[in-house]
GROMACS .gro file of C-alpha atoms in nm:
model
  395
    1MET     CA    1  -1.139   0.617   1.477
    2SER     CA    2  -0.911   0.481   1.738
    3THR     CA    3  -0.788   0.175   1.536
    4VAL     CA    4  -0.654   0.457   1.328
    5MET     CA    5  -0.495   0.676   1.607
    6SER     CA    6  -0.415   0.361   1.765
    7PHE     CA    7  -0.156   0.276   1.421
    8GLY     CA    8  -0.017   0.592   1.456
    9LYS     CA    9   0.127   0.626   1.817
   10ARG     CA   10   0.260   0.286   1.721
   11ASP     CA   11   0.355   0.354   1.395
   12THR     CA   12   0.526   0.708   1.539
   13LEU     CA   13   0.698   0.517   1.812
   14LEU     CA   14   0.862   0.313   1.589
   15GLY     CA   15   0.974   0.579   1.458
   16ALA     CA   16   1.113   0.769   1.737
   17LEU     CA   17   1.236   0.387   1.807
   18LEU     CA   18   1.397   0.353   1.469
   19CYS     CA   19   1.567   0.756   1.547
   20LEU     CA   20   1.691   0.695   1.859
   21GLY     CA   21   1.936   0.386   1.761
   22ILE     CA   22   2.056   0.622   1.425
   23LEU     CA   23   2.162   0.888   1.719
   24ALA     CA   24   2.289   0.587   1.861
   25GLY     CA   25   2.457   0.443   1.656
   26ASN     CA   26   2.651   0.809   1.507
   27VAL     CA   27   2.775   0.892   1.843
   28GLY     CA   28   2.900   0.532   1.910
   29PHE     CA   29   3.066   0.602   1.620
   30VAL     CA   30   3.221   0.929   1.668
   31SER     CA   31   3.264   0.833   2.053
   32ALA     CA   32   3.480   0.543   1.917
   33ARG     CA   33   3.727   0.756   1.821
   34TYR     CA   34   3.692   1.110   2.029
   35GLY     CA   35   3.530   1.030   2.336
   36LEU     CA   36   3.193   1.124   2.448
   37VAL     CA   37   3.121   1.469   2.472
   38HIS     CA   38   3.451   1.545   2.361
   39LYS     CA   39   3.627   1.827   2.381
   40ALA     CA   40   3.641   2.140   2.102
   41LYS     CA   41   3.959   2.166   2.074
   42GLN     CA   42   3.952   1.745   1.944
   43VAL     CA   43   3.728   1.901   1.644
   44LYS     CA   44   3.996   2.072   1.383
   45GLU     CA   45   3.680   2.297   1.249
   46THR     CA   46   3.710   2.615   1.392
   47ASP     CA   47   3.291   2.744   1.412
   48GLN     CA   48   3.215   2.591   1.748
   49TRP     CA   49   3.446   2.866   1.921
   50ARG     CA   50   3.261   3.141   1.822
   51TYR     CA   51   2.944   2.978   1.979
   52ILE     CA   52   3.149   2.900   2.245
   53GLN     CA   53   3.226   3.248   2.338
   54MET     CA   54   2.865   3.387   2.283
   55SER     CA   55   2.777   3.098   2.556
   56ARG     CA   56   3.055   3.234   2.760
   57HIS     CA   57   2.990   3.588   2.659
   58PRO     CA   58   2.591   3.661   2.584
   59ASP     CA   59   2.694   4.052   2.609
   60GLY     CA   60   2.903   4.053   2.369
   61GLY     CA   61   3.221   4.088   2.511
   62HIS     CA   62   3.458   3.864   2.341
   63ARG     CA   63   3.553   3.948   1.938
   64LEU     CA   64   3.463   3.564   1.837
   65ALA     CA   65   3.112   3.625   2.006
   66ARG     CA   66   3.084   3.966   1.784
   67GLU     CA   67   3.171   3.793   1.487
   68ALA     CA   68   2.921   3.767   1.154
   69THR     CA   69   2.735   3.568   1.051
   70TYR     CA   70   2.764   3.378   1.387
   71CYS     CA   71   2.681   3.654   1.594
   72TRP     CA   72   2.321   3.654   1.534
   73ARG     CA   73   2.271   3.286   1.581
   74ILE     CA   74   2.208   3.386   1.924
   75PHE     CA   75   1.997   3.113   2.037
   76VAL     CA   76   2.174   2.792   2.057
   77PRO     CA   77   2.441   2.935   2.299
   78ARG     CA   78   2.221   3.194   2.530
   79THR     CA   79   2.027   2.848   2.630
   80VAL     CA   80   2.355   2.655   2.676
   81ASN     CA   81   2.426   3.005   2.891
   82LEU     CA   82   2.105   2.961   3.085
   83LEU     CA   83   2.209   2.555   3.151
   84VAL     CA   84   2.578   2.565   3.247
   85ARG     CA   85   2.358   2.820   3.531
   86ALA     CA   86   2.120   2.576   3.610
   87GLY     CA   87   2.467   2.345   3.717
   88LEU     CA   88   2.496   2.164   3.388
   89SER     CA   89   2.818   2.132   3.134
   90GLU     CA   90   2.872   2.356   2.879
   91ASN     CA   91   3.017   2.091   2.691
   92LEU     CA   92   2.737   1.816   2.777
   93SER     CA   93   2.487   2.130   2.711
   94PHE     CA   94   2.571   2.209   2.391
   95TRP     CA   95   2.564   1.881   2.313
   96LEU     CA   96   2.233   1.759   2.491
   97ILE     CA   97   2.068   2.053   2.227
   98THR     CA   98   2.199   1.910   1.956
   99ASN     CA   99   2.108   1.570   2.021
  100LEU     CA  100   1.743   1.651   2.133
  101PHE     CA  101   1.737   1.823   1.810
  102LEU     CA  102   1.886   1.590   1.588
  103PHE     CA  103   1.617   1.332   1.756
  104GLY     CA  104   1.283   1.623   1.635
  105PHE     CA  105   1.442   1.657   1.239
  106LEU     CA  106   1.463   1.240   1.226
  107LEU     CA  107   1.136   1.133   1.400
  108VAL     CA  108   0.949   1.474   1.192
  109THR     CA  109   1.135   1.387   0.926
  110TRP     CA  110   0.950   0.987   0.980
  111ILE     CA  111   0.602   1.114   1.017
  112TYR     CA  112   0.636   1.419   0.682
  113LEU     CA  113   0.719   1.037   0.460
  114ARG     CA  114   0.442   0.915   0.639
  115ASP     CA  115   0.204   1.209   0.567
  116LEU     CA  116   0.364   1.223   0.210
  117GLY     CA  117   0.188   0.865   0.136
  118PHE     CA  118   0.538   0.597   0.187
  119THR     CA  119   0.495   0.308   0.314
  120MET     CA  120   0.685   0.178   0.653
  121GLY     CA  121   0.954  -0.026   0.414
  122TYR     CA  122   1.001   0.287   0.232
  123ARG     CA  123   1.010   0.486   0.558
  124ILE     CA  124   1.245   0.261   0.724
  125THR     CA  125   1.487   0.242   0.381
  126GLY     CA  126   1.421   0.670   0.398
  127LEU     CA  127   1.554   0.691   0.791
  128LEU     CA  128   1.849   0.457   0.746
  129LEU     CA  129   2.014   0.661   0.422
  130LEU     CA  130   1.921   1.062   0.598
  131GLY     CA  131   2.121   0.899   0.981
  132LEU     CA  132   2.378   0.731   0.710
  133THR     CA  133   2.453   1.130   0.575
  134GLN     CA  134   2.732   1.325   0.687
  135GLY     CA  135   2.544   1.648   0.596
  136ALA     CA  136   2.222   1.552   0.766
  137VAL     CA  137   2.354   1.363   1.136
  138ARG     CA  138   2.714   1.252   1.207
  139TRP     CA  139   2.910   1.603   1.104
  140TYR     CA  140   2.632   1.724   1.434
  141GLU     CA  141   2.800   1.467   1.624
  142TYR     CA  142   3.172   1.579   1.518
  143GLN     CA  143   3.048   1.897   1.594
  144TYR     CA  144   2.832   2.020   1.806
  145TRP     CA  145   2.821   2.316   1.906
  146ILE     CA  146   2.688   2.483   1.568
  147THR     CA  147   2.360   2.601   1.551
  148ASP     CA  148   2.246   2.387   1.223
  149PRO     CA  149   2.029   2.112   1.402
  150PRO     CA  150   1.795   2.359   1.550
  151ALA     CA  151   1.725   2.492   1.191
  152LEU     CA  152   1.714   2.146   1.064
  153PHE     CA  153   1.447   2.024   1.286
  154LEU     CA  154   1.245   2.380   1.243
  155ILE     CA  155   1.322   2.363   0.883
  156VAL     CA  156   1.115   2.000   0.839
  157LEU     CA  157   0.851   2.062   1.083
  158ALA     CA  158   0.748   2.358   0.892
  159LEU     CA  159   0.727   2.219   0.592
  160LEU     CA  160   0.480   1.892   0.745
  161PHE     CA  161   0.306   2.164   0.922
  162ILE     CA  162   0.267   2.314   0.527
  163HIS     CA  163   0.201   1.995   0.329
  164ARG     CA  164  -0.095   1.944   0.604
  165GLY     CA  165  -0.214   2.299   0.535
  166TRP     CA  166  -0.157   2.380   0.887
  167HIS     CA  167  -0.105   2.817   0.876
  168ALA     CA  168  -0.111   2.918   1.231
  169ALA     CA  169   0.069   2.596   1.350
  170LEU     CA  170   0.409   2.802   1.089
  171TYR     CA  171   0.436   3.052   1.332
  172PRO     CA  172   0.582   2.903   1.673
  173PRO     CA  173   0.896   2.824   1.428
  174SER     CA  174   0.923   3.073   1.158
  175ILE     CA  175   0.976   3.280   1.478
  176LEU     CA  176   1.188   3.079   1.707
  177ALA     CA  177   1.391   3.021   1.377
  178ALA     CA  178   1.466   3.365   1.341
  179PHE     CA  179   1.699   3.363   1.647
  180VAL     CA  180   1.856   2.989   1.562
  181ARG     CA  181   1.975   2.961   1.253
  182GLU     CA  182   1.918   3.232   0.883
  183SER     CA  183   1.912   2.857   0.653
  184TYR     CA  184   1.558   2.846   0.703
  185VAL     CA  185   1.379   3.168   0.524
  186ALA     CA  186   1.426   2.904   0.259
  187VAL     CA  187   1.061   2.813   0.397
  188TYR     CA  188   0.943   3.122   0.245
  189PRO     CA  189   0.944   3.122  -0.083
  190TYR     CA  190   0.834   2.695  -0.053
  191TYR     CA  191   0.604   2.817   0.114
  192PHE     CA  192   0.456   3.075  -0.134
  193ILE     CA  193   0.487   2.831  -0.502
  194ARG     CA  194   0.295   2.569  -0.297
  195LEU     CA  195   0.030   2.791  -0.211
  196TRP     CA  196   0.084   2.984  -0.529
  197ARG     CA  197   0.079   2.597  -0.680
  198THR     CA  198  -0.232   2.509  -0.495
  199ARG     CA  199  -0.413   2.762  -0.434
  200SER     CA  200  -0.369   3.158  -0.576
  201PHE     CA  201  -0.138   3.353  -0.612
  202PRO     CA  202  -0.302   3.697  -0.425
  203GLU     CA  203  -0.329   3.384  -0.134
  204ALA     CA  204  -0.043   3.296  -0.200
  205VAL     CA  205   0.132   3.721  -0.132
  206ARG     CA  206  -0.100   3.739   0.202
  207ARG     CA  207  -0.055   3.455   0.370
  208THR     CA  208   0.347   3.440   0.316
  209ALA     CA  209   0.414   3.785   0.396
  210THR     CA  210   0.167   3.778   0.766
  211LEU     CA  211   0.408   3.431   0.797
  212ALA     CA  212   0.725   3.625   0.718
  213VAL     CA  213   0.639   4.014   0.860
  214VAL     CA  214   0.778   3.970   1.210
  215PRO     CA  215   1.066   3.689   1.143
  216VAL     CA  216   1.188   3.958   0.925
  217ILE     CA  217   1.144   4.235   1.158
  218ILE     CA  218   1.388   3.937   1.399
  219LEU     CA  219   1.676   3.899   1.173
  220VAL     CA  220   1.657   4.240   1.100
  221ALA     CA  221   1.700   4.347   1.491
  222LEU     CA  222   1.887   4.151   1.511
  223ARG     CA  223   2.154   4.243   1.296
  224VAL     CA  224   2.133   4.651   1.378
  225LEU     CA  225   2.126   4.529   1.807
  226ILE     CA  226   2.415   4.337   1.750
  227VAL     CA  227   2.722   4.498   1.565
  228PRO     CA  228   3.029   4.251   1.456
  229ASP     CA  229   3.316   4.334   1.511
  230GLN     CA  230   3.370   4.386   1.057
  231PRO     CA  231   3.058   4.375   0.855
  232ASP     CA  232   2.947   4.083   0.681
  233ASN     CA  233   3.108   4.177   0.293
  234LEU     CA  234   2.849   3.919   0.127
  235VAL     CA  235   3.009   4.071  -0.263
  236ALA     CA  236   3.350   3.934  -0.143
  237GLU     CA  237   3.238   3.646   0.046
  238VAL     CA  238   3.133   3.524  -0.315
  239HIS     CA  239   3.400   3.564  -0.530
  240GLU     CA  240   3.619   3.450  -0.232
  241MET     CA  241   3.390   3.128  -0.254
  242ILE     CA  242   3.363   3.126  -0.562
  243ALA     CA  243   3.718   3.115  -0.652
  244PHE     CA  244   3.802   2.865  -0.437
  245ARG     CA  245   3.560   2.630  -0.550
  246LEU     CA  246   3.749   2.692  -0.910
  247ARG     CA  247   4.067   2.687  -0.777
  248HIS     CA  248   3.917   2.357  -0.696
  249ILE     CA  249   3.712   2.263  -0.960
  250ALA     CA  250   3.793   1.922  -1.019
  251GLU     CA  251   3.664   1.877  -0.676
  252GLN     CA  252   3.340   2.072  -0.683
  253PRO     CA  253   3.140   1.728  -0.916
  254TYR     CA  254   3.184   1.487  -0.644
  255LEU     CA  255   3.114   1.731  -0.344
  256PHE     CA  256   2.786   1.808  -0.543
  257THR     CA  257   2.694   1.469  -0.557
  258VAL     CA  258   2.789   1.216  -0.425
  259GLY     CA  259   2.994   1.366  -0.197
  260ALA     CA  260   2.706   1.540  -0.029
  261TRP     CA  261   2.419   1.289  -0.111
  262GLY     CA  262   2.518   0.917  -0.116
  263VAL     CA  263   2.330   0.675  -0.267
  264LEU     CA  264   2.030   0.994  -0.247
  265PHE     CA  265   2.202   1.063  -0.620
  266PRO     CA  266   2.145   0.764  -0.797
  267LEU     CA  267   1.866   0.706  -0.745
  268LEU     CA  268   1.761   1.035  -0.801
  269LEU     CA  269   1.901   1.001  -1.149
  270LEU     CA  270   1.788   0.664  -1.168
  271PHE     CA  271   1.436   0.766  -1.427
  272PRO     CA  272   1.624   1.082  -1.565
  273ALA     CA  273   1.362   1.124  -1.846
  274ARG     CA  274   1.116   1.127  -1.552
  275LEU     CA  275   1.327   1.389  -1.301
  276PRO     CA  276   1.141   1.752  -1.526
  277GLY     CA  277   0.778   1.595  -1.444
  278LEU     CA  278   0.888   1.548  -1.061
  279ILE     CA  279   0.988   1.923  -1.057
  280ARG     CA  280   0.703   2.050  -1.296
  281ARG     CA  281   0.457   1.896  -1.021
  282HIS     CA  282   0.667   2.011  -0.669
  283PRO     CA  283   0.845   2.321  -0.835
  284GLU     CA  284   0.854   2.418  -0.413
  285ASP     CA  285   1.078   2.110  -0.391
  286ALA     CA  286   1.309   2.220  -0.641
  287PHE     CA  287   1.309   2.548  -0.607
  288TYR     CA  288   1.451   2.448  -0.175
  289THR     CA  289   1.699   2.249  -0.318
  290LEU     CA  290   1.846   2.491  -0.570
  291PHE     CA  291   1.810   2.784  -0.286
  292PHE     CA  292   2.095   2.542  -0.063
  293VAL     CA  293   2.270   2.452  -0.384
  294SER     CA  294   2.298   2.798  -0.477
  295LEU     CA  295   2.423   2.898  -0.118
  296CYS     CA  296   2.701   2.694  -0.183
  297LEU     CA  297   2.823   3.038  -0.353
  298VAL     CA  298   2.867   3.199  -0.015
  299ALA     CA  299   2.879   2.907   0.224
  300ASN     CA  300   3.227   2.677   0.235
  301ASN     CA  301   3.067   2.351   0.448
  302THR     CA  302   2.918   2.207   0.093
  303GLU     CA  303   2.768   1.881   0.282
  304ARG     CA  304   2.595   2.092   0.565
  305GLU     CA  305   2.438   2.298   0.328
  306LEU     CA  306   2.357   2.027   0.077
  307GLY     CA  307   2.220   1.881   0.370
  308TYR     CA  308   1.978   2.144   0.494
  309ALA     CA  309   1.824   2.016   0.104
  310LEU     CA  310   1.756   1.655   0.251
  311PRO     CA  311   1.368   1.727   0.308
  312ALA     CA  312   1.294   1.766  -0.058
  313VAL     CA  313   1.568   1.520  -0.200
  314LEU     CA  314   1.518   1.258   0.054
  315PRO     CA  315   1.088   1.195  -0.099
  316ALA     CA  316   1.208   1.224  -0.457
  317ALA     CA  317   1.473   0.939  -0.447
  318LEU     CA  318   1.220   0.737  -0.213
  319HIS     CA  319   0.946   0.820  -0.519
  320PHE     CA  320   1.208   0.646  -0.807
  321LEU     CA  321   1.295   0.365  -0.546
  322ARG     CA  322   0.938   0.304  -0.517
  323ALA     CA  323   0.921   0.336  -0.928
  324PHE     CA  324   1.172   0.115  -0.949
  325VAL     CA  325   1.065  -0.204  -0.764
  326ALA     CA  326   0.725  -0.198  -0.925
  327GLU     CA  327   0.934  -0.127  -1.256
  328SER     CA  328   1.181  -0.448  -1.198
  329ARG     CA  329   0.949  -0.611  -1.071
  330LEU     CA  330   1.122  -0.685  -0.759
  331PRO     CA  331   1.073  -0.742  -0.383
  332LEU     CA  332   1.095  -0.400  -0.182
  333LEU     CA  333   1.414  -0.578   0.085
  334PRO     CA  334   1.671  -0.701  -0.157
  335VAL     CA  335   1.634  -0.331  -0.287
  336ALA     CA  336   1.643  -0.173   0.007
  337THR     CA  337   1.915  -0.364   0.113
  338ALA     CA  338   2.139  -0.301  -0.151
  339ALA     CA  339   2.094   0.118  -0.083
  340VAL     CA  340   2.170   0.095   0.279
  341PHE     CA  341   2.494  -0.134   0.214
  342MET     CA  342   2.585   0.147  -0.056
  343GLN     CA  343   2.486   0.437   0.189
  344VAL     CA  344   2.731   0.248   0.452
  345LEU     CA  345   2.985   0.261   0.159
  346PHE     CA  346   2.969   0.661   0.183
  347TYR     CA  347   2.917   0.689   0.574
  348LEU     CA  348   3.248   0.534   0.651
  349GLU     CA  349   3.442   0.648   0.334
  350GLN     CA  350   3.331   1.027   0.426
  351GLU     CA  351   3.588   1.193   0.617
  352PHE     CA  352   3.501   1.394   0.969
  353GLY     CA  353   3.852   1.447   1.152
  354ALA     CA  354   4.098   1.551   0.926
  355PRO     CA  355   4.181   1.966   0.903
  356GLY     CA  356   3.978   2.123   0.644
  357MET     CA  357   3.732   1.863   0.562
  358SER     CA  358   3.406   2.068   0.590
  359ILE     CA  359   3.525   2.272   0.341
  360HIS     CA  360   3.761   1.993   0.129
  361GLN     CA  361   3.620   1.642   0.127
  362PRO     CA  362   3.850   1.476  -0.085
  363THR     CA  363   3.679   1.268  -0.385
  364SER     CA  364   3.649   0.934  -0.335
  365LEU     CA  365   3.746   0.716  -0.685
  366ARG     CA  366   3.634   0.443  -0.502
  367LEU     CA  367   3.266   0.505  -0.384
  368SER     CA  368   3.232   0.750  -0.730
  369ALA     CA  369   3.293   0.368  -0.934
  370ALA     CA  370   3.105   0.222  -0.669
  371MET     CA  371   2.745   0.435  -0.750
  372VAL     CA  372   2.843   0.378  -1.077
  373VAL     CA  373   2.803   0.023  -1.105
  374PHE     CA  374   2.487   0.021  -0.805
  375TRP     CA  375   2.295   0.264  -1.084
  376ILE     CA  376   2.406   0.062  -1.429
  377VAL     CA  377   2.299  -0.321  -1.230
  378ALA     CA  378   1.938  -0.085  -1.158
  379GLN     CA  379   1.901   0.008  -1.540
  380ALA     CA  380   1.979  -0.344  -1.646
  381LEU     CA  381   1.789  -0.473  -1.383
  382LEU     CA  382   1.512  -0.229  -1.472
  383ALA     CA  383   1.534  -0.320  -1.855
  384ARG     CA  384   1.483  -0.690  -1.710
  385GLY     CA  385   1.190  -0.624  -1.578
  386ARG     CA  386   1.018  -0.384  -1.843
  387ARG     CA  387   1.047  -0.789  -2.087
  388PRO     CA  388   0.756  -0.937  -2.158
  389GLU     CA  389   0.728  -1.231  -1.963
  390LYS     CA  390   0.709  -1.553  -2.182
  391PRO     CA  391   0.438  -1.768  -2.235
  392SER     CA  392   0.459  -2.125  -2.065
  393ALA     CA  393   0.550  -2.441  -2.186
  394GLU     CA  394   0.213  -2.578  -2.043
  395ALA     CA  395   0.032  -2.243  -2.223
   0.00000   0.00000   0.00000
């Protein structure tokens, strides 16, 4: 038992060091262009101004502090308000919160992948692929005032607890998430489907209802107590978003595939015929992914929304990567190196500093072609690996 615990500690420490390295790399990349803890006016987006005004005016005394749906995500702005009162600068407070929760997101993902049965080499590969995905890390180093990093951390923490069967442990992150961001609601159908699949329908209903009741009350209470300047018109938002995507229809295939996930997308398609079977075995992960894909009907930040799907997409991609290594009869190291190299290309190709990049990431034909070539070469290597070995001359 002590040997197992010692291994677990060393493994977690290694994961923590890797997470710090990933964060340092992303911070360094963004800082080289904008400086460390850069100013909000350097960012060619607008969401940050809502949260900044919410932190300065927790009573809603500024117009931007009362704009739906931002005004109900109070955890980060209120925490920043407290840190500023304690003597920290405003920007540093936002930056520290973002990086603390990004570190937690990466480290819990490392532990989650371990619990899912991935060995060290696959987990290192997976964490590097995650850290090189803009919608998971780099965007939040650029626009570090927003509320997604705590939401990402709380979601992957909840998935870890669900996998371990720790029902009682789910209450704190679920309650806290109600003050952070409504994206966490994807956890409840995930939990329900998993329980229904592994236990029984009545137990799934009971446990999910008891878990969700307090957070739902909080979400409703926030919307009653904090009245926005303009009502949140969901129908109008859906209509506007669909019209926007139709106007830019040619870009959507790229945005929803390689443009959001990089090499993870061709990894998912290494064995296309096996995807339906994986979905049948893990319907909760399929629904969770579909939830955030569907959310793009009301949200225009495609990379960020699909970044929330990574706790389900990344294990699936690693599952097929592991199968590829086994069936191609290639060592993991060169295969993983090739995958990480492709993600580096993705990282370098994606833009984040030009105006409108959160909603209008341009299609990269060069990156798309590289991913197609990567997939074709992988299929050729699989075909070669499946050929029976020729008998030796001595035989």
